[in-house]
Amino acid sequence: MRLATPPGFASDVFLIAAPDAALLPEGPWTLLGDLQMRPAWRAAGLPEPEHALWVPVSEREKTLTTVIPWLEHWARIPLHREATVVAVGGGVLTDLAGLAAALFLRGVAWQAWPTTLLAMADAGLGGKTGADLDAGKNLVGAFHAPRRLVACTDFLATLPPRHLENGRWELVKTALVLGDLAWATELLEDGLVRPLWVERALAHKAGVVHRDPRESGERRLLNLGHTLGHALEAASGYRLLHGEAVGCGLLASCLLAETQGAKPFPREFIERMARRLAPLAAEVAPWEACLPLLHRDKKARAAQGSAGELPRTEIHCILPRPGEPAIQRLLPPEAWAEPHARLIQLLDPEAVRA
Ligand SMILES: NC(=O)c1ccc[n+]([C@@H]2O[C@H](COP(=O)([O-])OP(=O)(O)OC[C@H]3O[C@@H](n4cnc5c(N)ncnc54)[C@H](O)[C@@H]3O)[C@@H](O)[C@H]2O)c1
């Protein structure tokens, strides 16, 4: 099924069950895929160009160093400007492959064939490509939208349950950005993953990205849960997966919104989120480890204090509201202290009492 996207949207978006070779590029192309996906790609009878690269993928190696041999390989083929790179894998692979496509010959076309739930519902779409630096995640990158996104849900059959759960949190994020409490609740009570949810997330992201491709306004809403989430992810030494950290960040964001005077989320909903996140309790870093990371957040900026005062740090924070779309607010990093403390308490009440 081809999803309806806004007129002039940079990417064609397909959500299908079984992969379909007819959606591969018509002209010359090469493949850059996550090694884990090679058996499934072959089993589906999909073609592989002679110069295909199947590479091991890990969040630890999401760096520029990983990308350079790929660029050298393409230069040796040689891959011409009119060729398309087909990226097959999760968010790490699609972020890096999109970046490599942006860099090679100052930009060749690419297609995203995401194979994790997180990449299907979020990372594969929107044109943000990137790599990590020692100082933080995704600190280098380029906006380079894929010409086509092909999400084949059959690929999810081999995805480990932890990674399915990881992607679920980006779906919960979409529901909370929309203020759709019923959908968020459904996402939290179900063990299954429904293609309709991926469709809703993709359609929503396509609309937002089309209206604000460079994240100067509305697109910031998609960072809901990511401010504290990124800090928790880094502070855990990346033992928390991206989506897991976002899940903790979402719960803390619901609590932050309340401290900022928004209508509180129903207690039952907060407890439902906490139950789902409870297995991660041991990886949630203490506040002292999060605060310096919040100060260095990509979205942090210096706000001028009144005369004689030192500049303060402010971060664009996203506040979810039950039944209403999320809103943006500039807040100091310290605003997260209380929601962080409540998050820890909700995830592991025993540890707090001990
Ligand atoms: N560009 C964006 O807008 C955006 C948005 C959200 C997240 N991200 C990025 O996405 C990355 C996380 O992506 P991810 O969660 O997909 O992780 P990932 O790419 O590391 O994939 C998770 C694991 O699953 C394996 N795998 C992939 N597909 C599989 C399948 N179908 N069956 C079995 N194993 C499979 C991978 O080899 C890997 O071990 C982060 O680096 C994050 O920064 C980017």
Coordinates of C-alpha atoms and ligand atoms in Angstrom, one line a residue:
M1 CA 0.0 0.0 0.0
R2 CA 1.3 3.4 -0.9
L3 CA 0.6 5.9 1.9
A4 CA -1.0 9.3 1.1
T5 CA 1.7 12.0 1.7
P6 CA 1.4 15.7 1.3
P7 CA 1.8 17.0 -2.3
G8 CA 5.5 17.5 -3.1
F9 CA 6.7 15.4 -0.2
A10 CA 10.3 14.3 -0.7
S11 CA 9.7 10.6 -0.2
D12 CA 7.3 8.0 -1.6
V13 CA 6.1 5.9 1.3
F14 CA 5.1 2.3 1.1
L15 CA 3.8 0.1 3.9
I16 CA 3.5 -3.6 2.8
A17 CA 3.7 -7.0 4.3
A18 CA 6.0 -9.0 2.0
P19 CA 8.8 -7.2 0.3
D20 CA 8.3 -6.4 -3.4
A21 CA 11.2 -6.2 -5.8
A22 CA 9.2 -3.9 -8.1
L23 CA 9.7 -1.1 -5.5
L24 CA 13.5 -1.2 -6.0
P25 CA 15.0 1.5 -8.1
E26 CA 14.4 1.4 -11.9
G27 CA 17.8 2.7 -12.8
P28 CA 21.3 1.6 -11.5
W29 CA 21.5 0.9 -7.8
T30 CA 23.6 -0.6 -5.1
L31 CA 22.7 -2.2 -1.8
L32 CA 24.0 -1.3 1.7
G33 CA 22.4 -3.7 4.2
D34 CA 22.7 -4.8 7.8
L35 CA 24.4 -8.2 7.7
Q36 CA 21.6 -9.6 10.0
M37 CA 19.1 -9.0 7.1
R38 CA 21.0 -10.9 4.4
P39 CA 19.2 -14.2 5.0
A40 CA 15.8 -12.6 5.0
W41 CA 16.5 -10.6 1.9
R42 CA 17.7 -13.7 0.0
A43 CA 14.8 -15.8 1.4
A44 CA 12.4 -13.2 0.0
G45 CA 13.9 -13.7 -3.5
L46 CA 15.1 -10.1 -3.7
P47 CA 17.9 -9.2 -6.1
E48 CA 21.4 -8.2 -4.9
P49 CA 23.6 -6.1 -7.1
E50 CA 27.1 -7.5 -7.7
H51 CA 28.7 -4.8 -5.5
A52 CA 26.2 -5.1 -2.6
L53 CA 27.7 -4.4 0.9
W54 CA 26.3 -6.3 3.9
V55 CA 27.8 -4.8 7.0
P56 CA 27.7 -5.5 10.8
V57 CA 25.8 -2.8 12.6
S58 CA 26.0 -1.5 16.1
E59 CA 25.1 1.7 17.9
R60 CA 28.8 1.8 19.2
E61 CA 30.1 2.0 15.7
K62 CA 27.6 4.6 14.4
T63 CA 30.6 6.8 13.5
L64 CA 32.1 8.6 10.5
T65 CA 34.9 6.0 10.6
T66 CA 32.4 3.3 9.8
V67 CA 31.2 5.2 6.7
I68 CA 34.5 5.9 5.0
P69 CA 35.2 2.3 3.7
W70 CA 31.7 2.4 2.2
L71 CA 32.4 5.6 0.3
E72 CA 35.8 4.2 -0.9
H73 CA 33.9 1.1 -2.1
W74 CA 31.4 3.1 -4.0
A75 CA 34.2 5.2 -5.6
R76 CA 35.9 1.9 -6.7
I77 CA 32.8 0.4 -8.3
P78 CA 32.4 3.2 -9.5
L79 CA 29.0 4.3 -8.4
H80 CA 27.7 7.1 -10.6
R81 CA 25.8 10.2 -9.7
E82 CA 22.5 8.9 -11.1
A83 CA 22.7 5.6 -9.1
T84 CA 20.5 5.0 -6.0
V85 CA 21.7 3.4 -2.7
V86 CA 19.2 1.0 -1.2
A87 CA 19.6 0.9 2.6
V88 CA 18.3 -2.2 4.4
G89 CA 18.4 -2.3 8.2
G90 CA 17.4 -0.7 11.4
G91 CA 17.8 3.0 12.4
V92 CA 21.6 2.8 12.8
L93 CA 22.0 1.5 9.3
T94 CA 19.5 3.9 7.7
D95 CA 21.0 6.9 9.5
L96 CA 24.5 6.0 8.4
A97 CA 23.6 4.9 4.9
G98 CA 21.6 8.1 4.4
L99 CA 24.6 10.1 5.6
A100 CA 26.9 8.2 3.3
A101 CA 24.5 8.9 0.4
A102 CA 24.5 12.6 1.3
L103 CA 28.3 12.7 1.3
F104 CA 29.1 10.6 -1.8
L105 CA 29.5 12.9 -4.9
R106 CA 27.9 15.6 -2.7
G107 CA 24.6 13.6 -2.7
V108 CA 23.2 10.5 -4.5
A109 CA 19.7 9.3 -4.2
W110 CA 18.8 6.6 -1.6
Q111 CA 15.9 4.4 -0.6
A112 CA 15.2 3.3 3.0
W113 CA 14.0 -0.3 3.5
P114 CA 13.7 -0.2 7.3
T115 CA 13.7 -3.6 9.1
T116 CA 13.1 -2.6 12.8
L117 CA 9.9 -1.3 14.2
L118 CA 11.7 1.9 15.3
A119 CA 13.1 2.5 11.8
M120 CA 9.8 1.8 10.1
A121 CA 7.7 4.0 12.4
D122 CA 10.3 6.8 12.8
A123 CA 14.0 6.7 11.8
G124 CA 13.6 5.8 8.2
L125 CA 11.5 8.8 7.3
G126 CA 12.2 12.5 7.6
G127 CA 15.6 13.0 6.0
K128 CA 17.7 13.2 9.2
T129 CA 20.8 11.2 8.7
G130 CA 23.7 11.1 11.1
A131 CA 26.6 9.6 13.0
D132 CA 27.7 9.9 16.6
L133 CA 30.8 11.7 18.0
D134 CA 32.4 10.9 21.4
A135 CA 30.7 14.0 22.8
G136 CA 27.2 12.8 21.9
K137 CA 24.8 11.0 19.6
N138 CA 24.0 12.3 16.1
L139 CA 26.3 15.3 16.4
V140 CA 27.2 15.1 12.7
G141 CA 24.7 14.6 10.0
A142 CA 22.9 16.0 7.0
F143 CA 19.3 16.5 5.9
H144 CA 19.0 14.1 3.0
A145 CA 15.5 12.5 2.5
P146 CA 15.2 9.1 0.9
R147 CA 13.4 9.1 -2.4
R148 CA 11.4 6.1 -1.2
L149 CA 10.7 4.4 2.1
V150 CA 9.5 0.8 1.8
A151 CA 8.5 -0.7 5.2
C152 CA 7.9 -4.4 4.9
T153 CA 6.3 -5.7 8.1
D154 CA 7.3 -9.3 7.3
F155 CA 10.9 -8.4 8.1
L156 CA 9.8 -7.9 11.7
A157 CA 9.3 -11.6 12.1
T158 CA 13.0 -12.1 13.1
L159 CA 13.3 -8.9 15.2
P160 CA 14.0 -9.8 18.9
P161 CA 11.2 -8.9 21.3
R162 CA 13.4 -6.3 23.1
H163 CA 13.7 -4.4 19.8
L164 CA 10.0 -4.7 19.1
E165 CA 9.3 -3.1 22.5
N166 CA 12.0 -0.5 21.8
G167 CA 10.1 0.6 18.6
R168 CA 6.8 0.6 20.4
W169 CA 7.9 3.7 22.5
E170 CA 8.3 5.8 19.3
L171 CA 4.7 4.9 18.5
V172 CA 3.6 5.9 22.0
K173 CA 5.5 9.1 21.4
T174 CA 3.4 9.8 18.3
A175 CA 0.1 9.1 20.2
L176 CA 1.2 11.5 23.0
V177 CA 2.3 14.2 20.5
L178 CA -1.3 14.0 19.1
G179 CA -2.8 13.9 22.6
D180 CA -4.5 10.6 21.7
L181 CA -4.7 9.0 25.1
A182 CA -6.9 6.1 23.8
W183 CA -4.3 5.2 21.2
A184 CA -1.4 5.5 23.7
T185 CA -3.3 3.2 26.1
E186 CA -3.9 0.6 23.4
L187 CA -0.2 0.7 22.5
L188 CA 0.7 0.1 26.1
E189 CA -1.7 -2.8 26.7
D190 CA -1.1 -4.9 23.6
G191 CA 1.7 -7.4 23.1
L192 CA 1.2 -7.3 19.3
V193 CA 2.3 -4.8 16.7
R194 CA -0.4 -3.6 14.3
P195 CA 0.5 -2.3 10.8
L196 CA -2.2 0.3 11.3
W197 CA -0.1 1.9 14.1
V198 CA 2.9 2.1 11.8
E199 CA 0.7 3.7 9.1
R200 CA -0.5 6.3 11.6
A201 CA 3.0 7.1 12.8
L202 CA 4.3 7.4 9.2
A203 CA 1.4 9.6 8.0
H204 CA 1.8 11.9 11.0
K205 CA 5.6 12.2 10.6
A206 CA 5.3 12.8 6.9
G207 CA 2.9 15.7 7.5
V208 CA 5.0 17.3 10.3
V209 CA 8.3 16.9 8.4
H210 CA 6.7 18.4 5.2
R211 CA 5.5 21.5 7.0
D212 CA 8.8 21.9 9.0
P213 CA 11.6 20.0 7.3
R214 CA 14.5 21.8 9.2
E215 CA 13.0 21.5 12.7
S216 CA 12.5 25.2 13.3
G217 CA 9.0 24.9 14.8
E218 CA 6.4 22.1 14.7
R219 CA 8.9 19.3 14.0
R220 CA 10.4 19.9 17.5
L221 CA 7.2 18.2 18.9
L222 CA 8.6 14.9 17.6
N223 CA 11.4 15.3 20.2
L224 CA 8.8 14.5 22.9
G225 CA 10.5 12.3 25.5
H226 CA 13.9 12.8 23.8
T227 CA 15.4 15.5 26.1
L228 CA 15.7 13.4 29.3
G229 CA 15.6 10.3 27.1
H230 CA 18.9 11.2 25.4
A231 CA 20.5 12.0 28.7
L232 CA 19.4 8.7 30.2
E233 CA 20.6 6.8 27.1
A234 CA 24.1 8.3 27.3
A235 CA 24.3 8.1 31.1
S236 CA 23.5 4.4 30.9
G237 CA 26.5 3.9 28.6
Y238 CA 24.0 3.0 25.9
R239 CA 22.8 0.0 27.8
L240 CA 19.4 1.5 27.4
L241 CA 18.3 1.3 23.8
H242 CA 17.1 4.5 22.1
G243 CA 13.4 3.7 22.3
E244 CA 13.7 2.4 25.9
A245 CA 15.3 5.7 26.9
V246 CA 12.6 7.6 25.0
G247 CA 10.0 5.6 26.9
C248 CA 11.5 6.7 30.2
G249 CA 11.7 10.2 28.8
L250 CA 8.0 10.1 27.8
L251 CA 6.9 9.1 31.3
A252 CA 9.0 11.9 32.8
S253 CA 7.6 14.3 30.2
C254 CA 4.0 13.5 31.4
L255 CA 5.2 14.3 35.0
L256 CA 7.0 17.5 33.8
A257 CA 3.9 18.7 32.1
E258 CA 2.0 18.4 35.4
T259 CA 4.7 20.3 37.3
Q260 CA 4.3 23.1 34.6
G261 CA 0.6 23.4 35.3
A262 CA -0.8 21.2 32.5
K263 CA -3.8 18.9 33.2
P264 CA -2.4 15.8 34.8
F265 CA -2.6 12.4 33.0
P266 CA -4.9 9.9 34.6
R267 CA -3.1 8.0 37.4
E268 CA -4.0 4.7 35.8
F269 CA -2.2 5.7 32.5
I270 CA 0.9 6.8 34.4
E271 CA 1.0 3.5 36.3
R272 CA 0.5 1.5 33.0
M273 CA 3.5 3.3 31.5
A274 CA 5.6 2.7 34.7
R275 CA 4.7 -1.1 34.7
R276 CA 5.9 -1.4 31.1
L277 CA 9.1 0.5 31.9
A278 CA 9.8 -1.2 35.2
P279 CA 12.2 -3.9 33.8
L280 CA 14.5 -1.0 32.9
A281 CA 14.7 0.5 36.4
A282 CA 18.2 -0.6 37.1
E283 CA 19.5 1.3 34.0
V284 CA 17.9 4.6 34.9
A285 CA 20.9 6.9 35.8
P286 CA 20.8 9.1 38.9
W287 CA 20.0 12.8 38.5
E288 CA 23.6 13.9 39.1
A289 CA 24.6 11.9 35.9
C290 CA 21.8 13.4 33.8
L291 CA 22.2 17.1 34.7
P292 CA 25.5 17.8 32.9
L293 CA 24.2 15.9 29.9
L294 CA 21.1 18.1 29.8
H295 CA 23.3 21.2 29.8
R296 CA 25.0 19.8 26.7
D297 CA 21.8 18.8 24.9
K298 CA 21.8 19.7 21.2
K299 CA 18.6 21.7 21.7
A300 CA 20.0 23.7 24.7
R301 CA 20.7 27.4 24.2
A302 CA 22.0 30.2 26.4
A303 CA 19.2 32.5 27.6
Q304 CA 20.3 36.0 28.6
G305 CA 19.6 36.7 32.2
S306 CA 18.8 40.1 33.5
A307 CA 21.6 42.7 33.8
G308 CA 24.7 41.4 35.7
E309 CA 23.4 37.8 35.7
L310 CA 25.3 35.0 33.9
P311 CA 23.5 33.5 30.9
R312 CA 21.3 30.5 31.8
T313 CA 20.7 27.3 29.8
E314 CA 17.3 26.7 28.3
I315 CA 16.0 23.7 26.4
H316 CA 13.0 23.4 24.1
C317 CA 11.0 20.9 26.1
I318 CA 7.9 19.2 24.8
L319 CA 4.9 18.8 27.2
P320 CA 2.3 16.2 26.4
R321 CA -1.3 16.8 27.5
P322 CA -4.2 14.2 27.8
G323 CA -6.7 14.8 25.0
E324 CA -4.8 17.7 23.4
P325 CA -1.7 18.0 21.2
A326 CA 1.6 18.5 23.0
I327 CA 3.1 21.9 23.4
Q328 CA 6.6 23.4 23.5
R329 CA 8.1 25.3 26.3
L330 CA 11.6 26.7 27.0
L331 CA 12.8 25.4 30.4
P332 CA 16.0 25.2 32.4
P333 CA 17.6 21.7 32.7
E334 CA 16.8 21.8 36.4
A335 CA 13.1 21.6 35.6
W336 CA 13.6 17.8 35.0
A337 CA 14.9 17.2 38.6
E338 CA 11.4 16.5 40.1
P339 CA 10.1 14.4 37.1
H340 CA 13.3 12.4 37.2
A341 CA 12.9 11.7 40.9
R342 CA 9.3 10.6 40.4
L343 CA 10.3 8.4 37.4
I344 CA 12.7 6.5 39.6
Q345 CA 10.1 6.1 42.3
L346 CA 7.5 4.9 39.9
L347 CA 9.8 2.4 38.2
D348 CA 11.1 0.9 41.4
P349 CA 9.3 1.9 44.6
E350 CA 11.2 -0.7 46.6
A351 CA 14.6 0.8 45.8
V352 CA 13.3 4.2 46.8
R353 CA 12.1 2.9 50.2
A354 CA 15.4 1.0 50.9
Ligands
LIG1 N1 16.9 9.7 11.7 C1 15.9 9.8 12.6 O1 15.0 10.5 12.4 C2 16.0 8.9 13.8 C3 14.8 8.8 14.6 C4 14.9 7.9 15.7 C5 16.0 7.1 15.9 N2 17.1 7.2 15.1 C6 18.3 6.4 15.3 O2 17.9 5.0 15.2 C7 18.9 4.2 15.8 C8 18.3 3.0 16.5 O3 17.7 2.3 15.5 P1 17.2 0.8 15.8 O4 16.4 0.7 17.1 O5 16.5 0.3 14.6 O6 18.5 -0.1 16.1 P2 19.5 -0.9 15.2 O7 19.6 -0.4 13.8 O8 20.8 -1.0 16.0 O9 18.8 -2.3 15.1 C9 18.6 -3.1 16.3 C10 19.3 -4.5 16.2 O10 18.4 -5.3 15.4 C11 19.1 -5.9 14.3 N3 18.1 -6.0 13.3 C12 17.7 -5.1 12.4 N4 16.6 -5.5 11.7 C13 16.4 -6.8 12.1 C14 15.4 -7.8 11.8 N5 14.4 -7.5 11.0 N6 15.5 -9.0 12.4 C15 16.5 -9.2 13.3 N7 17.4 -8.4 13.7 C16 17.4 -7.1 13.1 C17 20.3 -5.0 14.1 O11 21.4 -5.7 13.5 C18 20.6 -4.5 15.5 O12 21.4 -5.5 16.2 C19 19.6 5.2 16.8 O13 20.9 5.4 16.4 C20 18.8 6.5 16.7 O14 19.6 7.6 16.9 C21 17.1 8.1 14.0

